[in-house]
Tab-separated table of C-alpha atoms in Angstrom:
chain	number	residue	atom	x	y	z
A	18	MET	CA	13.696	91.273	-56.720
A	19	GLU	CA	16.398	91.250	-54.511
A	20	ARG	CA	16.039	88.371	-51.234
A	21	LEU	CA	17.165	88.957	-47.802
A	22	ILE	CA	19.520	85.860	-48.290
A	23	ASP	CA	21.522	87.649	-51.452
A	24	SER	CA	23.261	90.077	-49.941
A	25	GLY	CA	24.943	86.810	-47.365
A	26	LEU	CA	25.532	84.935	-50.683
A	27	GLU	CA	27.626	87.894	-51.975
A	28	GLU	CA	29.296	88.544	-49.104
A	29	LEU	CA	30.675	84.860	-48.666
A	30	THR	CA	30.989	84.723	-52.503
A	31	VAL	CA	33.419	87.294	-51.841
A	32	MET	CA	35.181	86.073	-49.035
A	33	VAL	CA	36.060	83.107	-51.426
A	34	PHE	CA	37.112	84.816	-54.369
A	35	LYS	CA	39.142	86.806	-51.893
A	36	MET	CA	40.542	83.706	-50.664
A	37	GLY	CA	41.664	82.442	-54.137
A	38	GLY	CA	43.513	85.056	-54.671
A	39	VAL	CA	45.755	85.049	-51.384
A	40	ALA	CA	45.766	80.801	-52.734
A	41	GLU	CA	47.177	81.417	-55.615
A	42	LYS	CA	49.889	84.105	-54.593
A	43	ALA	CA	51.080	81.615	-51.768
A	44	LEU	CA	51.227	78.683	-54.151
A	45	SER	CA	53.248	80.888	-56.807
A	46	VAL	CA	55.403	82.876	-53.777
A	47	SER	CA	56.540	79.118	-52.327
A	48	ILE	CA	57.159	77.173	-55.663
A	49	ASN	CA	59.375	80.265	-56.241
A	50	SER	CA	61.116	80.046	-53.084
A	51	PHE	CA	62.067	76.657	-53.766
A	52	ILE	CA	63.774	76.862	-57.572
A	53	GLU	CA	65.197	80.396	-56.500
A	54	GLY	CA	66.526	79.084	-53.493
A	55	LYS	CA	65.369	82.222	-51.394
A	56	ASP	CA	63.825	82.101	-47.808
A	57	TYR	CA	59.889	83.245	-48.584
A	58	SER	CA	58.860	81.142	-45.682
A	59	LYS	CA	57.689	84.182	-43.356
A	60	ASN	CA	55.734	85.228	-46.269
A	61	VAL	CA	54.273	82.152	-47.234
A	62	HIS	CA	53.760	80.934	-43.427
A	63	GLU	CA	51.530	84.614	-43.288
A	64	LEU	CA	49.261	83.997	-46.130
A	65	SER	CA	48.986	80.252	-45.012
A	66	GLU	CA	47.214	81.678	-41.860
A	67	ILE	CA	45.008	84.641	-43.601
A	68	LEU	CA	43.565	81.465	-45.629
A	69	VAL	CA	42.966	79.664	-42.086
A	70	ASN	CA	41.248	81.984	-40.757
A	71	ARG	CA	39.242	82.715	-44.008
A	72	THR	CA	38.041	79.471	-43.802
A	73	VAL	CA	36.884	79.688	-40.296
A	74	GLU	CA	35.017	82.712	-41.576
A	75	VAL	CA	33.507	81.030	-44.398
A	76	GLU	CA	32.292	78.593	-41.995
A	77	GLU	CA	30.366	80.934	-39.668
A	78	LYS	CA	29.338	82.527	-42.559
A	79	SER	CA	27.778	79.528	-43.663
A	80	PHE	CA	26.440	78.337	-40.587
A	81	GLY	CA	24.777	81.747	-40.185
A	82	LEU	CA	23.389	82.185	-43.749
A	83	ILE	CA	21.729	78.345	-43.191
A	84	ALA	CA	20.155	78.992	-39.654
A	85	LYS	CA	19.245	82.138	-40.509
A	86	TYR	CA	17.475	81.266	-44.064
A	87	GLN	CA	16.917	77.755	-44.864
A	88	PRO	CA	18.627	77.429	-47.755
A	89	VAL	CA	17.375	75.049	-50.447
A	90	ALA	CA	18.553	74.217	-54.390
A	91	SER	CA	21.264	76.267	-56.000
A	92	ASP	CA	21.602	78.563	-53.149
A	93	LEU	CA	22.244	75.560	-50.484
A	94	ARG	CA	24.348	74.121	-53.097
A	95	ILE	CA	26.383	77.274	-53.249
A	96	ILE	CA	26.747	76.928	-49.643
A	97	ASN	CA	27.438	73.584	-49.536
A	98	SER	CA	30.276	73.745	-52.244
A	99	TYR	CA	32.118	77.456	-50.900
A	100	MET	CA	32.836	75.684	-47.497
A	101	LYS	CA	34.349	72.851	-49.291
A	102	VAL	CA	36.778	75.330	-51.579
A	103	ALA	CA	37.373	77.161	-48.872
A	104	TYR	CA	39.207	74.166	-47.241
A	105	ASP	CA	40.562	73.400	-50.661
A	106	PHE	CA	42.230	76.972	-50.245
A	107	GLU	CA	43.503	76.507	-46.835
A	108	ARG	CA	45.039	73.253	-48.439
A	109	PHE	CA	46.432	75.407	-51.232
A	110	GLY	CA	48.061	77.683	-48.177
A	111	ARG	CA	49.395	74.733	-46.225
A	112	TYR	CA	50.954	73.106	-49.134
A	113	ALA	CA	52.744	76.448	-50.122
A	114	TRP	CA	54.250	76.723	-46.574
A	115	ASP	CA	55.554	72.999	-46.675
A	116	ILE	CA	56.820	73.967	-49.919
A	117	SER	CA	58.806	76.970	-48.572
A	118	PHE	CA	59.631	75.189	-45.571
A	119	VAL	CA	61.238	72.549	-47.522
A	120	ALA	CA	63.124	75.376	-49.164
A	121	THR	CA	64.412	77.201	-46.459
A	122	ARG	CA	65.429	74.072	-44.354
A	123	PHE	CA	66.834	71.700	-47.340
A	124	ASN	CA	68.146	74.297	-49.342
A	125	ALA	CA	67.337	72.508	-52.667
A	126	LYS	CA	69.599	75.030	-54.846
A	127	ASN	CA	72.327	75.082	-52.672
A	128	SER	CA	72.430	71.415	-52.162
A	129	LYS	CA	73.559	70.826	-56.047
A	130	CYS	CA	70.289	69.432	-57.101
A	131	ASP	CA	70.998	68.050	-60.828
A	132	GLU	CA	69.405	71.208	-63.165
A	133	TRP	CA	66.963	68.377	-64.680
A	134	ILE	CA	65.366	68.493	-60.967
A	135	PHE	CA	64.546	72.324	-61.161
A	136	GLU	CA	63.409	72.075	-64.746
A	137	TYR	CA	61.372	69.032	-64.298
A	138	ILE	CA	59.622	71.194	-60.776
A	139	ARG	CA	59.203	73.840	-62.562
A	140	LYS	CA	57.833	72.732	-65.549
A	141	MET	CA	54.974	70.404	-63.279
A	142	ALA	CA	54.661	73.542	-60.721
A	143	GLU	CA	53.607	76.069	-64.147
A	144	GLN	CA	51.063	72.782	-65.198
A	145	VAL	CA	49.762	72.825	-61.338
A	146	LEU	CA	49.817	76.399	-60.766
A	147	GLN	CA	47.651	77.138	-64.461
A	148	MET	CA	45.208	74.129	-62.721
A	149	VAL	CA	44.639	76.189	-60.198
A	150	GLN	CA	44.191	78.959	-62.236
A	151	VAL	CA	41.424	77.415	-63.703
A	152	SER	CA	39.674	75.955	-60.561
A	153	ILE	CA	39.527	79.703	-59.497
A	154	ASN	CA	38.242	80.856	-63.082
A	155	THR	CA	35.956	78.218	-62.821
A	156	LEU	CA	34.625	78.977	-59.661
A	157	ARG	CA	34.108	82.917	-60.110
A	158	ARG	CA	32.187	82.057	-63.720
A	159	LEU	CA	30.204	79.373	-62.189
A	160	ASP	CA	31.068	77.175	-65.306
A	161	PRO	CA	31.387	74.429	-65.471
A	162	ASP	CA	32.233	73.939	-69.349
A	163	LEU	CA	36.192	74.944	-68.159
A	164	VAL	CA	36.953	71.870	-66.750
A	165	LYS	CA	37.330	70.148	-69.673
A	166	ASN	CA	39.979	68.418	-70.644
A	167	MET	CA	41.295	69.369	-66.775
A	168	THR	CA	40.883	65.734	-66.146
A	169	GLU	CA	44.026	64.785	-68.372
A	170	GLN	CA	45.812	67.299	-67.139
A	171	GLU	CA	45.341	65.741	-63.574
A	172	ASN	CA	46.484	62.322	-64.824
A	173	GLU	CA	49.659	63.941	-66.770
A	174	VAL	CA	50.439	65.801	-63.398
A	175	ASP	CA	49.857	62.121	-61.375
A	176	LYS	CA	52.053	60.211	-63.989
A	177	ALA	CA	55.115	63.140	-63.504
A	178	TYR	CA	54.586	62.497	-60.012
A	179	PHE	CA	55.420	58.784	-60.114
A	180	ASP	CA	57.788	59.461	-63.370
A	181	PHE	CA	59.830	61.654	-61.182
A	182	LEU	CA	60.242	58.871	-58.502
A	183	ASP	CA	61.467	56.394	-61.084
A	184	LYS	CA	64.101	59.360	-62.167
A	185	LEU	CA	65.313	59.962	-58.955
A	186	VAL	CA	65.637	56.190	-58.010
A	187	GLU	CA	67.644	55.802	-61.016
A	188	GLN	CA	70.240	58.834	-60.447
A	189	ALA	CA	72.188	57.463	-57.692
A	190	SER	CA	74.810	60.671	-57.785
A	191	ILE	CA	72.452	63.384	-56.146
A	192	THR	CA	72.584	64.604	-52.490
A	193	ASN	CA	70.015	63.597	-49.852
A	194	GLU	CA	68.926	67.202	-49.252
A	195	CYS	CA	67.654	67.397	-53.166
A	196	THR	CA	66.139	63.692	-52.564
A	197	VAL	CA	64.341	64.546	-49.886
A	198	SER	CA	63.135	68.665	-50.812
A	199	SER	CA	62.413	67.496	-54.303
A	200	VAL	CA	60.475	64.462	-53.593
A	201	LEU	CA	58.622	66.015	-51.046
A	202	VAL	CA	57.977	69.513	-53.231
A	203	VAL	CA	56.535	67.065	-56.245
A	204	ARG	CA	54.215	65.575	-53.669
A	205	TYR	CA	52.895	68.522	-52.627
A	206	LEU	CA	52.389	69.393	-56.156
A	207	GLU	CA	50.500	66.545	-56.567
A	208	ARG	CA	48.109	67.249	-53.888
A	209	ILE	CA	47.243	70.819	-54.923
A	210	ALA	CA	46.354	69.303	-58.517
A	211	ASP	CA	44.248	67.329	-56.543
A	212	HIS	CA	42.243	70.143	-54.602
A	213	ALA	CA	41.943	72.126	-57.918
A	214	MET	CA	39.724	69.466	-59.134
A	215	HIS	CA	38.073	69.319	-55.976
A	216	ILE	CA	37.294	72.827	-56.499
A	217	MET	CA	35.957	72.245	-60.277
A	218	GLU	CA	33.907	69.092	-59.056
A	219	ALA	CA	31.901	71.615	-56.154
A	220	VAL	CA	31.853	74.182	-58.881
A	221	VAL	CA	29.997	71.526	-61.363
A	222	TYR	CA	27.652	70.563	-58.495
A	223	VAL	CA	26.672	74.374	-58.024
A	224	ALA	CA	25.685	75.020	-61.794
A	225	THR	CA	24.480	71.464	-62.566
A	226	GLY	CA	23.245	69.554	-59.276
A	227	GLU	CA	25.380	66.809	-60.416
A	228	LYS	CA	27.946	65.477	-57.713
A	229	VAL	CA	30.501	64.339	-60.436
A	230	THR	CA	34.376	62.705	-59.929
A	231	LEU	CA	36.475	64.342	-62.458
A	232	ARG	CA	39.996	62.812	-60.940
B	8	MET	CA	-7.515	65.127	-63.714
B	9	ARG	CA	-9.419	68.406	-64.492
B	10	ALA	CA	-11.603	70.530	-62.085
B	11	LYS	CA	-13.509	73.098	-62.896
B	12	PHE	CA	-15.968	76.060	-60.631
B	13	GLY	CA	-17.851	76.889	-63.284
B	14	LYS	CA	-16.044	77.409	-66.544
B	15	VAL	CA	-12.645	78.033	-64.632
B	16	GLU	CA	-10.399	75.319	-65.576
B	17	VAL	CA	-8.583	74.946	-61.712
B	18	LEU	CA	-6.803	71.611	-63.044
B	19	LYS	CA	-5.207	71.383	-65.980
B	20	GLY	CA	-4.688	67.743	-66.644
B	21	ILE	CA	-2.689	66.359	-63.284
B	22	ASN	CA	-1.587	63.029	-63.557
B	23	LEU	CA	0.139	62.024	-60.419
B	24	LYS	CA	0.989	58.902	-58.154
B	25	PHE	CA	0.907	59.215	-54.616
B	26	PRO	CA	3.283	56.558	-53.328
B	27	GLU	CA	1.928	54.363	-50.160
B	28	ASN	CA	3.157	54.799	-46.833
B	29	LYS	CA	4.869	57.917	-47.567
B	30	VAL	CA	4.244	61.121	-46.816
B	31	THR	CA	3.924	63.570	-50.021
B	32	ALA	CA	3.929	67.172	-49.736
B	33	ILE	CA	2.156	69.363	-52.077
B	34	MET	CA	3.569	72.997	-52.765
B	35	GLY	CA	2.896	76.216	-54.700
B	36	PRO	CA	2.021	79.677	-55.006
B	37	SER	CA	-1.585	80.380	-53.598
B	38	GLY	CA	-4.199	79.496	-56.327
B	39	CYS	CA	-2.291	76.903	-58.151
B	40	GLY	CA	-4.972	74.269	-57.209
B	41	LYS	CA	-3.245	72.559	-54.127
B	42	THR	CA	-6.301	72.208	-52.331
B	43	THR	CA	-8.475	71.681	-55.104
B	44	LEU	CA	-6.290	68.315	-55.914
B	45	ILE	CA	-6.862	67.038	-52.646
B	46	ARG	CA	-10.583	68.167	-52.269
B	47	CYS	CA	-10.719	65.685	-54.921
B	48	LEU	CA	-8.639	62.968	-53.977
B	49	ASN	CA	-11.470	62.046	-51.873
B	50	ARG	CA	-14.849	64.090	-53.741
B	51	ILE	CA	-15.620	66.541	-51.017
B	52	HIS	CA	-14.664	69.316	-54.480
B	53	GLU	CA	-17.833	68.257	-55.552
B	54	LEU	CA	-19.926	69.169	-52.298
B	55	THR	CA	-19.000	73.154	-53.564
B	56	PRO	CA	-21.692	74.324	-56.186
B	57	ASN	CA	-20.465	74.459	-60.085
B	58	ALA	CA	-17.679	72.327	-59.201
B	59	LYS	CA	-16.795	69.595	-61.815
B	60	VAL	CA	-13.913	66.567	-61.998
B	61	GLU	CA	-12.702	64.808	-65.126
B	62	GLY	CA	-10.616	62.038	-64.679
B	63	GLU	CA	-10.175	58.866	-62.477
B	64	VAL	CA	-8.969	59.064	-58.940
B	65	ILE	CA	-7.638	54.997	-58.515
B	66	LEU	CA	-7.682	53.820	-54.628
B	67	ASP	CA	-6.846	49.964	-54.430
B	68	GLY	CA	-7.376	49.852	-58.267
B	69	GLN	CA	-10.835	51.058	-58.514
B	70	ASN	CA	-11.759	54.652	-59.711
B	71	ILE	CA	-13.287	56.486	-56.597
B	72	TYR	CA	-15.507	58.523	-58.913
B	73	SER	CA	-17.345	54.948	-60.929
B	74	PRO	CA	-21.074	55.774	-60.731
B	75	GLN	CA	-21.316	52.650	-58.422
B	76	ILE	CA	-19.249	54.331	-55.823
B	77	ASP	CA	-20.380	55.808	-52.490
B	78	PRO	CA	-18.903	59.151	-51.727
B	79	VAL	CA	-19.140	59.155	-48.188
B	80	ALA	CA	-17.742	55.572	-47.875
B	81	ILE	CA	-14.626	56.875	-49.898
B	82	ARG	CA	-13.984	59.728	-47.128
B	83	ARG	CA	-13.770	57.492	-44.858
B	84	ARG	CA	-11.181	55.606	-45.992
B	85	ILE	CA	-9.417	58.849	-47.086
B	86	GLY	CA	-9.837	60.685	-44.426
B	87	MET	CA	-9.082	64.567	-44.200
B	88	VAL	CA	-7.415	67.155	-41.863
B	89	PHE	CA	-8.336	71.007	-42.376
B	90	GLN	CA	-6.365	74.110	-42.107
B	91	LYS	CA	-7.949	75.414	-39.015
B	92	ALA	CA	-8.559	73.067	-36.172
B	93	ASN	CA	-12.780	71.883	-35.997
B	94	PRO	CA	-13.128	70.060	-33.347
B	95	PHE	CA	-17.437	69.660	-32.753
B	96	PRO	CA	-17.656	72.097	-30.594
B	97	THR	CA	-20.394	70.789	-27.861
B	98	MET	CA	-18.583	67.295	-27.738
B	99	SER	CA	-16.165	66.136	-25.485
B	100	ILE	CA	-12.587	65.283	-26.380
B	101	TYR	CA	-13.812	61.883	-26.446
B	102	ASP	CA	-16.657	61.880	-28.274
B	103	ASN	CA	-14.364	63.965	-30.704
B	104	ALA	CA	-12.297	61.374	-31.218
B	105	VAL	CA	-15.066	58.765	-31.794
B	106	ALA	CA	-17.183	60.661	-33.915
B	107	GLY	CA	-17.246	59.467	-36.872
B	108	LEU	CA	-17.144	55.543	-35.571
B	109	LYS	CA	-20.269	56.414	-34.072
B	110	LEU	CA	-21.247	58.025	-37.714
B	111	ASN	CA	-20.209	55.052	-39.091
B	112	GLY	CA	-22.297	52.783	-36.734
B	113	VAL	CA	-19.876	51.726	-33.918
B	114	ARG	CA	-21.866	51.117	-30.961
B	115	ASP	CA	-19.499	48.623	-28.849
B	116	LYS	CA	-18.451	51.018	-25.912
B	117	ASN	CA	-15.072	49.088	-25.255
B	118	ARG	CA	-14.225	49.292	-29.057
B	119	LEU	CA	-14.981	52.671	-29.236
B	120	GLY	CA	-12.860	52.898	-26.138
B	121	GLU	CA	-9.771	51.001	-27.947
B	122	LEU	CA	-9.795	53.023	-31.184
B	123	ALA	CA	-10.311	56.427	-28.997
B	124	GLU	CA	-6.915	55.685	-27.259
B	125	LYS	CA	-5.714	54.194	-30.166
B	126	SER	CA	-6.401	57.355	-32.348
B	127	LEU	CA	-5.701	59.739	-29.286
B	128	ARG	CA	-1.974	58.118	-29.055
B	129	MET	CA	-1.253	58.115	-32.526
B	130	ALA	CA	-2.386	61.871	-33.002
B	131	PHE	CA	0.571	62.015	-30.038
B	132	LEU	CA	-2.438	63.536	-28.109
B	133	TRP	CA	-2.616	60.960	-25.860
B	134	ASP	CA	-0.818	61.622	-23.009
B	135	GLU	CA	-1.822	64.996	-22.601
B	136	VAL	CA	-5.764	64.665	-22.312
B	137	LYS	CA	-6.132	60.332	-20.847
B	138	ASN	CA	-7.064	62.184	-17.648
B	139	ASP	CA	-9.374	65.015	-19.366
B	140	LEU	CA	-11.638	62.935	-21.958
B	141	LYS	CA	-15.162	64.368	-20.727
B	142	LYS	CA	-13.545	67.737	-21.091
B	143	PRO	CA	-14.710	69.516	-24.379
B	144	GLY	CA	-13.105	69.388	-27.281
B	145	THR	CA	-12.507	73.667	-27.762
B	146	ALA	CA	-11.268	73.769	-24.061
B	147	LEU	CA	-7.463	72.425	-25.730
B	148	SER	CA	-4.961	74.420	-27.199
B	149	GLY	CA	-4.793	75.302	-31.133
B	150	GLY	CA	-2.236	72.524	-31.307
B	151	GLN	CA	-4.088	70.193	-29.370
B	152	GLN	CA	-7.023	70.700	-31.280
B	153	GLN	CA	-5.461	70.117	-34.325
B	154	ARG	CA	-4.312	66.698	-33.132
B	155	LEU	CA	-7.642	65.765	-31.976
B	156	CYS	CA	-8.514	66.377	-35.460
B	157	ILE	CA	-5.881	64.089	-36.531
B	158	ALA	CA	-7.118	61.629	-33.950
B	159	ARG	CA	-10.945	62.154	-35.549
B	160	ALA	CA	-9.576	61.402	-38.999
B	161	LEU	CA	-7.582	58.035	-38.016
B	162	ALA	CA	-10.566	56.607	-35.699
B	163	VAL	CA	-12.453	55.226	-38.954
B	164	GLU	CA	-9.313	53.449	-40.074
B	165	PRO	CA	-8.879	55.459	-43.139
B	166	GLU	CA	-5.938	54.225	-45.549
B	167	VAL	CA	-5.423	57.736	-46.951
B	168	ILE	CA	-5.205	61.013	-44.966
B	169	LEU	CA	-4.862	64.419	-46.667
B	170	MET	CA	-4.017	67.482	-44.833
B	171	ASP	CA	-4.821	71.078	-46.152
B	172	GLU	CA	-2.236	72.914	-43.983
B	173	PRO	CA	-2.758	71.495	-40.851
B	174	CYS	CA	0.409	73.574	-38.846
B	175	SER	CA	-0.908	77.375	-40.480
B	176	ALA	CA	-2.484	78.232	-37.639
B	177	LEU	CA	0.214	76.945	-35.026
B	178	ASP	CA	3.145	77.930	-32.538
B	179	PRO	CA	6.664	76.196	-33.483
B	180	THR	CA	6.139	73.975	-30.602
B	181	ALA	CA	2.526	72.724	-31.435
B	182	THR	CA	3.862	72.695	-35.382
B	183	ALA	CA	6.735	70.098	-33.829
B	184	LYS	CA	4.597	67.897	-32.386
B	185	VAL	CA	1.493	67.867	-35.189
B	186	GLU	CA	4.942	66.875	-37.520
B	187	GLU	CA	6.424	63.718	-35.596
B	188	SER	CA	2.984	62.768	-35.376
B	189	ILE	CA	2.584	62.867	-39.140
B	190	VAL	CA	6.262	61.240	-40.063
B	191	GLN	CA	4.823	58.602	-37.254
B	192	LEU	CA	1.184	58.192	-39.576
B	193	LYS	CA	2.831	56.553	-42.666
B	194	LYS	CA	3.663	53.682	-40.937
B	195	GLU	CA	0.262	52.914	-41.356
B	196	PHE	CA	-1.376	55.477	-43.798
B	197	THR	CA	-0.170	57.385	-46.528
B	198	VAL	CA	-0.627	60.725	-46.081
B	199	ILE	CA	-0.713	63.674	-48.254
B	200	ILE	CA	-0.299	66.917	-47.511
B	201	VAL	CA	-0.691	70.526	-48.581
B	202	THR	CA	2.017	72.529	-47.495
B	203	HIS	CA	2.998	76.798	-47.906
B	204	ASN	CA	5.842	76.065	-45.315
B	205	LEU	CA	8.300	74.931	-47.748
B	206	GLN	CA	10.953	74.102	-45.083
B	207	GLN	CA	7.762	71.773	-43.640
B	208	ALA	CA	7.597	69.815	-46.529
B	209	ALA	CA	11.098	69.482	-47.009
B	210	ARG	CA	10.864	68.141	-42.872
B	211	ILE	CA	8.071	65.739	-43.058
B	212	SER	CA	7.463	64.839	-46.909
B	213	ASP	CA	9.561	61.884	-48.706
B	214	TYR	CA	7.797	63.266	-52.002
B	215	THR	CA	7.377	66.363	-52.870
B	216	ALA	CA	4.633	67.983	-55.709
B	217	PHE	CA	4.601	71.653	-57.172
B	218	MET	CA	2.488	72.689	-58.793
B	219	TYR	CA	1.842	75.963	-60.917
B	220	LEU	CA	-1.688	77.507	-62.382
B	221	GLY	CA	-3.018	73.952	-62.294
B	222	LYS	CA	-0.270	72.235	-63.432
B	223	LEU	CA	1.826	69.570	-62.020
B	224	GLU	CA	5.189	70.800	-62.520
B	225	GLU	CA	7.300	68.607	-60.379
B	226	PHE	CA	7.227	65.896	-58.832
B	227	GLY	CA	10.085	63.767	-57.146
B	228	GLU	CA	11.907	62.510	-53.882
B	229	THR	CA	11.767	65.308	-51.293
B	230	THR	CA	15.540	65.547	-51.214
B	231	ASP	CA	16.300	66.033	-54.610
B	232	VAL	CA	13.867	68.617	-55.226
B	233	PHE	CA	15.171	70.604	-53.003
B	234	GLU	CA	19.032	69.579	-53.348
B	235	LYS	CA	18.550	69.900	-57.192
B	236	PRO	CA	15.088	70.622	-58.629
B	237	LYS	CA	15.078	69.714	-62.421
B	238	ASN	CA	12.196	72.359	-63.136
B	239	GLU	CA	13.305	75.973	-63.499
B	240	LEU	CA	9.916	76.840	-61.932
B	241	THR	CA	10.631	74.886	-58.951
B	242	GLU	CA	13.813	76.589	-58.198
B	243	LYS	CA	12.680	79.897	-58.393
B	244	TYR	CA	9.522	79.140	-56.383
B	245	ILE	CA	11.846	77.498	-53.430
B	246	THR	CA	14.282	79.894	-53.257
B	247	GLY	CA	11.706	82.807	-52.832
B	248	LYS	CA	13.276	83.699	-56.785
B	249	PHE	CA	9.422	84.232	-57.937
B	250	GLY	CA	7.772	87.245	-59.643
């Protein structure tokens, strides 16, 4: 039997899933802009703005469903979690914009950064993007089993962040622009990984009712 | 506890502890045995022809179904408010409030006056009727009549108040007042309320029991039952995915 709230929940779900696609695109474009030394900041800014607006829409939709249907149990958990997830996607967009801003402002590619820095960031970005994809898949399938091993991946990203700082300090030859831009990007990647974990925690809560900390 | 009407078993082995000075809501689909359960708790069930009860109800360490227990005395300690407000039609507001006290032999006018005011205050009705105590109870609005019935139940100073859908016939404003009084009542009484209104159960109760086909399927803290029910039947019932 179709319930009155079902169509509203479906709309909300579609809105959040679409945000996932936009967020993933914004991140991959921004990381490419840094690594390739190209200016995609306008494009990423547009995607980021879409995510900001969608977050407001998800919040409004959620409040409407709460006011109209007084949801409980799994319905309430879905609404509560999707509001949080929408915010996490908005943060993805914001960090993507930050990365593309750094790429444009400091143009690391032309600042004669050592190749190992690009390689390091490329590798770290791959891992973070994979976490983002897992978080989006977990959300789409509402399958908490997919989050297995993610805590280790998140720990690896954290370690990569600190290792990078140590390595930079040891490398006195690199330019100031390169230092500033690479530290910022690595920091943003670390934060993006954190938000991917938030999304996975929200999915576990929707599916099981348990509030877990995976980080 | 098991309860039957003739050969039909309505309660199929319920075991439940109602926490003291808390509001416990009992919810479940029609015919699941909610009303029978609370009617067993103060032995009103046995007044129905062919009704039978097996089991025990322990109040203050004493089984209220023991042969030496007077059911009338038990009903004074475990009061009841019914679905439809039922003030005595020929009595004034005041006389309605003290009816139970008079039946229990209280004659002192000062004492009656004190307890009438106290119970009407606890039912959140005093301010609305204090200048009209001689008016008939039936002259009040539906919500006021229900609160008068609550006051009447409280006047005899019971330990437990049973409520069977007390707001089902009331508008939202009157419901809000009755709910406010129920939440206040738990400071002095243990309240057990049967309700079909899930939001009401969520708003006013500390614990919630979910019954289905004469069995207790889930019992727990209300916030847990409404946020993450353990039983799939509870989840289906409260989210409207039932049958």
